[in-house]
Short mmCIF file of C-alpha atoms in Angstrom, two decimals:
data_model
loop_
_atom_site.label_atom_id
_atom_site.label_comp_id
_atom_site.label_asym_id
_atom_site.label_seq_id
_atom_site.Cartn_x
_atom_site.Cartn_y
_atom_site.Cartn_z
CA UNK G 521 0.00 0.00 0.00
CA UNK G 522 1.22 3.47 -0.85
CA UNK G 523 2.47 5.52 2.05
CA UNK G 524 -0.04 8.32 1.39
CA UNK G 525 -3.03 5.94 1.41
CA UNK G 526 -1.78 4.30 4.58
CA UNK G 527 -1.42 7.69 6.33
CA UNK G 528 -4.88 8.70 5.15
CA UNK G 529 -6.51 5.51 6.44
CA UNK G 530 -4.78 5.87 9.80
CA UNK G 531 -6.13 9.42 10.13
CA UNK G 532 -9.58 8.19 9.18
CA UNK G 533 -9.48 5.72 12.05
CA UNK G 534 -8.31 8.24 14.62
CA UNK G 535 -7.26 11.86 14.22
CA UNK G 536 -3.52 12.41 14.43
CA UNK G 537 -2.35 8.83 13.82
CA UNK G 538 -1.57 9.61 10.20
CA UNK G 539 0.57 12.53 11.32
CA UNK G 540 2.40 10.29 13.82
CA UNK G 541 2.98 7.87 10.95
CA UNK G 542 4.47 10.80 8.98
CA UNK G 543 6.64 11.61 12.02
CA UNK G 544 4.83 14.92 12.58
CA UNK G 545 4.43 14.39 16.30
CA UNK G 546 3.32 17.87 17.41
CA UNK G 547 0.66 18.13 14.74
CA UNK G 548 -0.43 14.57 15.44
CA UNK G 549 -0.72 15.31 19.16
CA UNK G 550 -2.92 18.35 18.46
CA UNK G 551 -5.27 16.38 16.20
CA UNK G 552 -5.38 13.49 18.65
CA UNK G 553 -6.17 15.87 21.52
CA UNK G 554 -9.11 17.30 19.54
CA UNK G 555 -10.56 13.82 19.03
CA UNK G 556 -10.00 12.79 22.65
CA UNK G 557 -11.76 15.92 23.96
CA UNK G 558 -14.59 15.36 21.47
CA UNK G 559 -15.06 11.75 22.57
CA UNK G 560 -14.92 12.48 26.31
CA UNK G 561 -16.80 15.76 26.58
CA UNK G 562 -18.31 16.35 23.14
CA UNK G 563 -20.56 13.33 22.75
CA UNK G 564 -22.70 14.01 25.89
CA UNK G 565 -22.77 17.72 25.07
CA UNK G 566 -23.79 17.21 21.43
CA UNK G 567 -26.36 14.60 22.40
CA UNK G 568 -28.08 16.96 24.86
CA UNK G 569 -27.82 20.02 22.60
CA UNK G 570 -29.16 18.27 19.50
CA UNK G 571 -32.00 16.83 21.58
CA UNK G 572 -32.89 20.36 22.72
CA UNK G 573 -32.76 21.67 19.16
CA UNK G 574 -35.00 18.89 17.85
CA UNK G 575 -37.59 18.90 20.63
CA UNK G 576 -37.34 22.53 21.89
CA UNK G 577 -38.01 21.14 25.34
CA UNK G 578 -40.49 18.74 26.90
CA UNK G 579 -41.03 20.09 30.44
CA UNK G 580 -43.72 22.74 30.58
CA UNK G 581 -43.54 25.55 33.10
CA UNK G 582 -44.72 24.39 36.51
CA UNK G 583 -43.76 24.64 40.15
CA UNK G 584 -42.24 21.89 42.27
CA UNK G 585 -42.01 22.68 45.98
CA UNK G 586 -42.32 26.37 45.19
CA UNK G 587 -39.54 26.28 42.60
CA UNK G 588 -40.16 26.91 38.90
CA UNK G 589 -39.24 23.97 36.70
CA UNK G 590 -39.27 24.28 32.90
CA UNK G 591 -37.43 23.82 29.62
CA UNK G 592 -36.65 27.15 27.95
CA UNK G 593 -37.16 26.56 24.23
CA UNK G 594 -35.11 29.56 23.10
CA UNK G 595 -32.11 28.62 25.23
CA UNK G 596 -32.31 25.05 23.94
CA UNK G 597 -32.38 26.35 20.38
CA UNK G 598 -29.37 28.59 21.01
CA UNK G 599 -27.42 25.75 22.59
CA UNK G 600 -28.32 23.51 19.67
CA UNK G 601 -27.07 26.06 17.13
CA UNK G 602 -23.81 26.51 19.04
CA UNK G 603 -23.37 22.73 19.13
CA UNK G 604 -23.92 22.52 15.36
CA UNK G 605 -21.31 25.22 14.74
CA UNK G 606 -18.79 23.50 17.01
CA UNK G 607 -19.57 20.22 15.28
CA UNK G 608 -18.91 21.88 11.92
CA UNK G 609 -15.51 23.05 13.18
CA UNK G 610 -14.66 19.52 14.36
CA UNK G 611 -15.72 18.06 11.00
CA UNK G 612 -13.53 20.59 9.20
CA UNK G 613 -10.64 19.65 11.50
CA UNK G 614 -11.28 15.95 10.81
CA UNK G 615 -11.27 16.47 7.03
CA UNK G 616 -8.14 18.63 7.21
CA UNK G 617 -6.50 15.92 9.35
CA UNK G 618 -7.10 13.30 6.65
CA UNK G 619 -6.05 15.62 3.83
CA UNK G 620 -2.94 16.72 5.72
CA UNK G 621 -1.88 13.16 6.45
CA UNK G 622 -2.17 12.17 2.78
CA UNK G 623 -0.47 15.30 1.47
CA UNK G 624 2.47 15.23 3.88
CA UNK G 625 3.04 11.51 3.44
CA UNK G 626 4.03 12.21 -0.16
CA UNK G 627 6.26 15.06 0.88
CA UNK G 628 7.92 12.99 3.60
CA UNK G 629 9.10 10.57 0.95
CA UNK G 630 11.40 13.21 -0.43
CA UNK G 631 12.16 15.62 2.36
CA UNK G 632 11.82 15.61 6.11
CA UNK G 633 9.76 18.62 7.20
CA UNK G 634 10.43 20.64 10.33
CA UNK G 635 8.12 22.58 12.65
CA UNK G 636 9.29 25.75 11.00
CA UNK G 637 8.29 24.36 7.59
CA UNK G 638 4.84 23.44 8.89
CA UNK G 639 4.26 26.85 10.50
CA UNK G 640 5.55 28.66 7.46
CA UNK G 641 3.38 26.66 5.06
CA UNK G 642 0.23 27.06 7.18
CA UNK G 643 0.80 30.66 8.25
CA UNK G 644 -2.19 32.08 6.27
CA UNK G 645 -4.54 29.47 7.75
CA UNK G 646 -3.24 30.07 11.30
CA UNK G 647 -3.81 33.82 10.95
CA UNK G 648 -7.23 33.49 9.33
CA UNK G 649 -8.57 30.75 11.61
CA UNK G 650 -9.56 33.08 14.53
CA UNK G 651 -11.28 35.43 12.09
CA UNK G 652 -13.16 32.52 10.51
CA UNK G 653 -14.33 31.30 13.93
CA UNK G 654 -15.29 34.86 14.87
CA UNK G 655 -17.36 35.24 11.68
CA UNK G 656 -18.96 31.87 12.25
CA UNK G 657 -20.25 32.78 15.71
CA UNK G 658 -20.88 36.51 15.29
CA UNK G 659 -22.36 36.48 11.78
CA UNK G 660 -23.69 32.98 11.11
CA UNK G 661 -25.05 32.36 14.60
CA UNK G 662 -27.71 35.16 14.63
CA UNK G 663 -28.59 34.45 10.98
CA UNK G 664 -29.23 30.76 11.68
CA UNK G 665 -31.20 31.66 14.81
CA UNK G 666 -33.46 34.13 13.00
CA UNK G 667 -34.04 31.65 10.17
CA UNK G 668 -35.01 28.87 12.57
CA UNK G 669 -37.51 31.16 14.33
CA UNK G 670 -39.44 31.32 11.03
CA UNK G 671 -40.19 27.62 11.38
CA UNK G 672 -41.60 27.84 14.92
CA UNK G 673 -44.77 29.25 16.51
CA UNK G 674 -42.80 31.85 18.54
CA UNK G 675 -45.46 34.56 19.04
CA UNK G 676 -47.54 36.28 21.67
CA UNK G 677 -49.56 35.87 23.71
CA UNK G 678 -49.68 32.06 23.94
CA UNK G 679 -46.31 30.90 22.61
CA UNK G 680 -43.74 32.88 24.56
CA UNK G 681 -40.99 31.07 26.51
CA UNK G 682 -40.51 30.24 29.29
CA UNK G 683 -44.23 30.18 30.09
CA UNK G 684 -44.85 28.02 27.01
CA UNK G 685 -42.82 25.63 24.90
CA UNK G 686 -42.15 26.42 21.27
CA UNK G 687 -43.06 23.98 18.51
CA UNK G 688 -41.67 23.39 15.03
CA UNK G 689 -44.38 24.21 12.48
CA UNK G 690 -42.52 23.61 9.23
CA UNK G 691 -43.57 25.90 6.38
CA UNK G 692 -46.93 26.85 7.94
CA UNK G 693 -45.80 30.44 8.66
CA UNK G 694 -44.81 30.93 5.01
CA UNK G 695 -48.16 29.51 3.87
CA UNK G 696 -50.04 31.78 6.29
CA UNK G 697 -48.17 34.85 5.08
CA UNK G 698 -49.15 34.22 1.46
CA UNK G 699 -52.56 32.58 1.86
CA UNK G 700 -54.23 33.88 5.03
CA UNK G 701 -55.98 37.12 4.13
CA UNK G 702 -55.17 38.69 7.48
CA UNK G 703 -51.45 38.39 6.66
CA UNK G 704 -51.29 38.30 2.86
CA UNK G 705 -53.21 41.58 2.38
CA UNK G 706 -50.76 43.41 4.60
CA UNK G 707 -47.71 41.71 3.11
CA UNK G 708 -48.58 42.43 -0.52
CA UNK G 709 -49.57 46.04 0.26
CA UNK G 710 -46.42 46.77 2.26
CA UNK G 711 -44.23 44.94 -0.26
CA UNK G 712 -45.54 46.97 -3.22
CA UNK G 713 -44.97 50.24 -1.37
CA UNK G 714 -41.50 49.06 -0.31
CA UNK G 715 -40.48 48.47 -3.94
CA UNK G 716 -41.98 51.80 -5.07
CA UNK G 717 -40.29 53.58 -2.19
CA UNK G 718 -36.90 51.99 -2.87
CA UNK G 719 -37.04 52.93 -6.56
CA UNK G 720 -38.23 56.50 -5.96
CA UNK G 721 -35.77 57.10 -3.11
CA UNK G 722 -32.84 55.78 -5.17
CA UNK G 723 -33.68 57.48 -8.46
CA UNK G 724 -34.46 60.89 -6.94
CA UNK G 725 -31.34 61.07 -4.78
CA UNK G 726 -29.12 59.78 -7.58
CA UNK G 727 -30.26 62.08 -10.36
CA UNK G 728 -30.79 65.14 -8.16
CA UNK G 729 -27.24 64.59 -6.91
CA UNK G 730 -26.04 64.33 -10.52
CA UNK G 731 -27.93 67.51 -11.44
CA UNK G 732 -26.40 69.42 -8.52
CA UNK G 733 -22.91 68.16 -9.40
CA UNK G 734 -23.31 69.24 -13.06
CA UNK G 735 -24.70 72.59 -11.98
CA UNK G 736 -21.89 73.36 -9.53
CA UNK G 737 -19.16 72.12 -11.87
CA UNK G 738 -20.38 74.24 -14.78
CA UNK G 739 -18.15 77.13 -15.80
CA UNK G 740 -20.86 79.72 -15.18
CA UNK G 741 -21.12 79.00 -11.45
CA UNK G 742 -18.78 80.96 -9.17
CA UNK G 743 -17.75 80.13 -5.58
CA UNK G 744 -18.00 76.38 -6.19
CA UNK G 745 -16.56 75.44 -2.78
CA UNK G 746 -19.14 77.63 -1.03
CA UNK G 747 -22.09 76.01 -2.85
CA UNK G 748 -20.72 72.52 -2.26
CA UNK G 749 -20.37 73.27 1.47
CA UNK G 750 -23.91 74.63 1.70
CA UNK G 751 -25.45 71.65 -0.09
CA UNK G 752 -23.45 69.04 1.85
CA UNK G 753 -24.54 70.44 5.23
CA UNK G 754 -27.71 68.26 5.56
CA UNK G 755 -25.51 65.19 5.10
CA UNK G 756 -23.19 66.33 7.90
CA UNK G 757 -25.96 66.65 10.51
CA UNK G 758 -27.04 63.41 12.26
CA UNK G 759 -29.95 62.08 10.23
CA UNK G 760 -32.36 61.34 13.06
CA UNK G 761 -32.07 64.93 14.37
CA UNK G 762 -32.96 66.33 10.95
CA UNK G 763 -35.84 63.87 10.68
CA UNK G 764 -37.28 64.78 14.08
CA UNK G 765 -37.08 68.50 13.23
CA UNK G 766 -38.77 67.92 9.87
CA UNK G 767 -41.44 65.84 11.57
CA UNK G 768 -42.35 68.85 13.68
CA UNK G 769 -42.27 71.14 10.64
CA UNK G 770 -44.63 68.91 8.64
CA UNK G 771 -46.98 68.18 11.57
CA UNK G 772 -50.54 69.52 11.54
CA UNK G 773 -49.87 72.66 13.65
CA UNK G 774 -46.32 72.95 12.29
CA UNK G 775 -44.76 76.01 10.60
CA UNK G 776 -45.23 74.70 7.03
CA UNK G 777 -49.02 74.61 7.45
CA UNK G 778 -48.86 78.05 9.11
CA UNK G 779 -47.07 79.40 6.02
CA UNK G 780 -49.66 77.82 3.71
CA UNK G 781 -52.46 79.36 5.75
CA UNK G 782 -50.70 82.74 5.73
CA UNK G 783 -50.74 82.85 1.91
CA UNK G 784 -54.38 81.79 1.76
CA UNK G 785 -54.04 78.03 1.20
CA UNK G 786 -55.58 75.22 3.22
CA UNK G 787 -53.66 73.21 5.75
CA UNK G 788 -52.45 69.82 4.50
CA UNK G 789 -52.26 66.61 6.49
CA UNK G 790 -48.66 66.00 5.48
CA UNK G 791 -48.18 63.09 7.84
CA UNK G 792 -51.81 62.11 8.50
CA UNK G 793 -52.96 61.39 4.92
CA UNK G 794 -51.43 58.55 2.84
CA UNK G 795 -50.59 60.49 -0.33
CA UNK G 796 -48.98 63.57 1.26
CA UNK G 797 -47.13 61.36 3.77
CA UNK G 798 -45.50 59.34 0.98
CA UNK G 799 -44.65 62.54 -0.91
CA UNK G 800 -42.99 64.02 2.21
CA UNK G 801 -40.95 60.83 2.73
CA UNK G 802 -39.57 60.91 -0.82
CA UNK G 803 -38.94 64.66 -0.63
CA UNK G 804 -37.09 64.53 2.70
CA UNK G 805 -35.08 61.49 1.63
CA UNK G 806 -34.04 63.34 -1.52
CA UNK G 807 -32.96 66.35 0.56
CA UNK G 808 -30.89 64.12 2.85
CA UNK G 809 -29.44 61.75 0.23
CA UNK G 810 -28.74 63.96 -2.81
CA UNK G 811 -25.69 65.71 -1.23
CA UNK G 812 -23.90 62.36 -0.93
CA UNK G 813 -24.31 61.63 -4.64
CA UNK G 814 -23.44 65.25 -5.48
CA UNK G 815 -20.09 64.92 -3.66
CA UNK G 816 -19.45 61.53 -5.24
CA UNK G 817 -20.28 62.60 -8.77
CA UNK G 818 -18.31 65.84 -8.51
CA UNK G 819 -15.17 63.74 -8.16
CA UNK G 820 -16.27 61.50 -11.04
CA UNK G 821 -16.94 64.51 -13.29
CA UNK G 822 -13.52 66.01 -12.61
CA UNK G 823 -11.89 62.75 -13.77
CA UNK G 824 -13.58 62.73 -17.18
CA UNK G 825 -11.03 63.71 -19.80
CA UNK G 826 -11.62 67.15 -21.27
CA UNK G 827 -10.32 65.82 -24.57
CA UNK G 828 -13.56 63.89 -24.98
CA UNK G 829 -15.60 67.09 -24.74
CA UNK G 830 -13.18 68.92 -27.05
CA UNK G 831 -13.54 66.17 -29.65
CA UNK G 832 -17.32 66.35 -29.29
CA UNK G 833 -17.21 70.12 -29.80
CA UNK G 834 -15.17 69.66 -33.00
CA UNK G 835 -17.80 67.18 -34.24
CA UNK G 836 -20.53 69.74 -33.48
CA UNK G 837 -22.18 67.87 -30.59
CA UNK G 838 -24.78 69.75 -28.56
CA UNK G 839 -24.79 69.96 -24.77
CA UNK G 840 -27.52 67.32 -24.53
CA UNK G 841 -25.59 64.95 -26.80
CA UNK G 842 -22.39 65.42 -24.77
CA UNK G 843 -24.33 64.64 -21.58
CA UNK G 844 -26.03 61.61 -23.12
CA UNK G 845 -23.02 60.03 -24.84
CA UNK G 846 -20.11 61.12 -22.61
CA UNK G 847 -21.09 62.32 -19.14
CA UNK G 848 -23.92 59.93 -18.28
CA UNK G 849 -22.16 56.70 -19.44
CA UNK G 850 -18.97 57.67 -17.61
CA UNK G 851 -20.86 58.51 -14.41
CA UNK G 852 -22.97 55.34 -14.58
CA UNK G 853 -19.87 53.25 -15.22
CA UNK G 854 -18.20 54.60 -12.07
CA UNK G 855 -21.24 54.67 -9.79
CA UNK G 856 -23.43 51.74 -10.92
CA UNK G 857 -22.39 49.52 -7.98
CA UNK G 858 -23.21 52.37 -5.58
CA UNK G 859 -26.58 52.83 -7.27
CA UNK G 860 -27.37 49.18 -6.57
CA UNK G 861 -26.23 49.37 -2.96
CA UNK G 862 -28.30 52.53 -2.58
CA UNK G 863 -31.37 50.60 -3.74
CA UNK G 864 -30.64 47.87 -1.21
CA UNK G 865 -30.13 50.49 1.50
CA UNK G 866 -33.39 52.26 0.71
CA UNK G 867 -35.24 48.93 0.63
CA UNK G 868 -34.33 48.70 4.32
CA UNK G 869 -34.24 52.42 5.12
CA UNK G 870 -35.82 52.13 8.53
CA UNK G 871 -34.74 55.49 9.98
CA UNK G 872 -36.63 57.85 7.72
CA UNK G 873 -39.82 55.77 7.82
CA UNK G 874 -39.77 55.43 11.59
CA UNK G 875 -38.51 58.85 12.70
CA UNK G 876 -40.46 60.93 10.18
CA UNK G 877 -43.83 59.18 9.87
CA UNK G 878 -43.65 56.13 12.18
CA UNK G 879 -45.19 54.15 9.32
CA UNK G 880 -48.37 56.21 9.56
CA UNK G 881 -51.07 57.10 8.93
CA UNK G 882 -52.78 54.01 10.27
CA UNK G 883 -54.24 51.64 7.70
CA UNK G 884 -57.21 49.75 9.23
CA UNK G 885 -56.96 47.06 6.53
CA UNK G 886 -53.39 46.17 7.48
CA UNK G 887 -52.18 43.89 10.24
CA UNK G 888 -49.94 45.96 12.53
CA UNK G 889 -48.79 48.29 9.70
CA UNK G 890 -49.52 51.79 8.42
CA UNK G 891 -49.76 53.28 4.93
CA UNK G 892 -46.05 54.23 4.76
CA UNK G 893 -44.59 51.20 6.50
CA UNK G 894 -42.00 49.31 4.51
CA UNK G 895 -41.11 45.71 5.22
CA UNK G 896 -38.32 46.51 7.68
CA UNK G 897 -40.47 48.90 9.76
CA UNK G 898 -43.30 46.35 9.68
CA UNK G 899 -40.86 43.79 11.08
CA UNK G 900 -40.00 46.23 13.85
CA UNK G 901 -43.66 46.57 14.82
CA UNK G 902 -44.25 42.83 14.56
CA UNK G 903 -41.41 42.09 16.98
CA UNK G 904 -41.23 44.89 19.54
CA UNK G 905 -44.87 45.96 19.59
CA UNK G 906 -46.82 42.80 18.80
CA UNK G 907 -44.40 39.95 19.62
CA UNK G 908 -45.14 38.17 16.33
CA UNK G 909 -41.57 36.93 16.04
CA UNK G 910 -42.37 34.01 13.74
CA UNK G 911 -43.91 36.21 11.03
CA UNK G 912 -41.19 38.85 11.42
CA UNK G 913 -38.61 36.16 10.78
CA UNK G 914 -40.43 34.96 7.67
CA UNK G 915 -40.53 38.52 6.29
CA UNK G 916 -36.82 38.93 7.10
CA UNK G 917 -35.96 35.84 5.07
CA UNK G 918 -38.01 37.15 2.14
CA UNK G 919 -36.22 40.51 2.31
CA UNK G 920 -32.86 38.75 2.32
CA UNK G 921 -33.76 36.64 -0.71
CA UNK G 922 -35.03 39.68 -2.65
CA UNK G 923 -32.10 41.97 -1.84
CA UNK G 924 -29.47 39.27 -2.32
CA UNK G 925 -30.94 38.20 -5.67
CA UNK G 926 -31.34 41.72 -7.06
CA UNK G 927 -27.92 42.84 -5.85
CA UNK G 928 -26.11 39.75 -7.14
CA UNK G 929 -27.76 39.93 -10.55
CA UNK G 930 -27.34 43.69 -10.91
CA UNK G 931 -23.68 43.63 -9.87
CA UNK G 932 -22.87 40.97 -12.43
CA UNK G 933 -24.55 43.03 -15.17
CA UNK G 934 -22.60 46.24 -14.55
CA UNK G 935 -19.67 47.10 -16.80
CA UNK G 936 -17.49 47.84 -13.79
CA UNK G 937 -18.00 44.24 -12.65
CA UNK G 938 -17.44 42.69 -16.08
CA UNK G 939 -14.35 44.78 -16.75
CA UNK G 940 -12.85 44.72 -13.26
CA UNK G 941 -9.72 43.04 -14.64
CA UNK G 942 -9.07 46.16 -16.71
CA UNK G 943 -8.82 48.34 -13.61
CA UNK G 944 -5.18 48.83 -12.66
#
């Protein structure tokens, strides 16, 4: 039998033996220690944790001799997820142990490796391993937890731990969201407004920012730095402060309605009627977001070669033609990825919806949502106000699928993505 196959089989039987066979004693001892700890402490721990994840507890809340006795479903779920992540790390270590034994057996035939060689060869993995573990527990752990909640009945008032045990319900929450009228009507209404809002918020801020950048960079405008500073000021102020001030200004007895009344017009329910409330949201978002794109596009415009415009002038191109065939393509080429991320940001732009209108005015046909609520603000109300965690989790998964799909597809279609190898 070849030496590499023999080392691989030995590592399959027990972690580290293949390394001992290759005379890599320190590495073999580390692998063997991992398997010993797993066998002694891991098996009982994994058995209990997986049981908790599968059953979510069996002991209902009750008192025994004045002491509360219960299984906490959420804690059992958390412990189960942690156990699965640790198990994944052990499996990765097991696979790497087998692969390492086979790979180094071949090398040992020609050259005896030292500890320094091993450390030097695995330096990138040693450095990246803590970061990978950190990402696994800080990023993956909450994502897995929120996804699993979507498949339970975690909701108030009758399914809240520790007073009650949670149950796995499969895809019932997804079916209820799309088929039960009490949920589907709200979901479709909020979803349509979320898409409209994301498109309007992105397009208005992007093109108003482009217009401001073109205006300020034109030769006729003097004191360019002054105008840039004035326009960028809203972006420099903390957003929620601006939103709270604007909320007061657009309120019923606010100064804007006083001004309208002073010039003989009627007061408008800016934040109490659906149409005006949506208009105010788009307008305020444009005021807050356009300066960012103006600053960004000003730098893009300054990098466009003047020779292009001079050639266009020689060919007799008009100002509109120069904008259409030179300026706009160059700006879109440089900022298309940011345009996509801006759409994703506005799809989940919770701050402006919550601080300015609080999702209002109230829509009596919706379940826990107002006329201007978008999906993310609806999730907020479902969780913190109504304790409908299971439905909030389902909506979160849908948002993730939509945003991830649109972003991935759009990024791959941009020229900057296709021609990234040309960028030096």
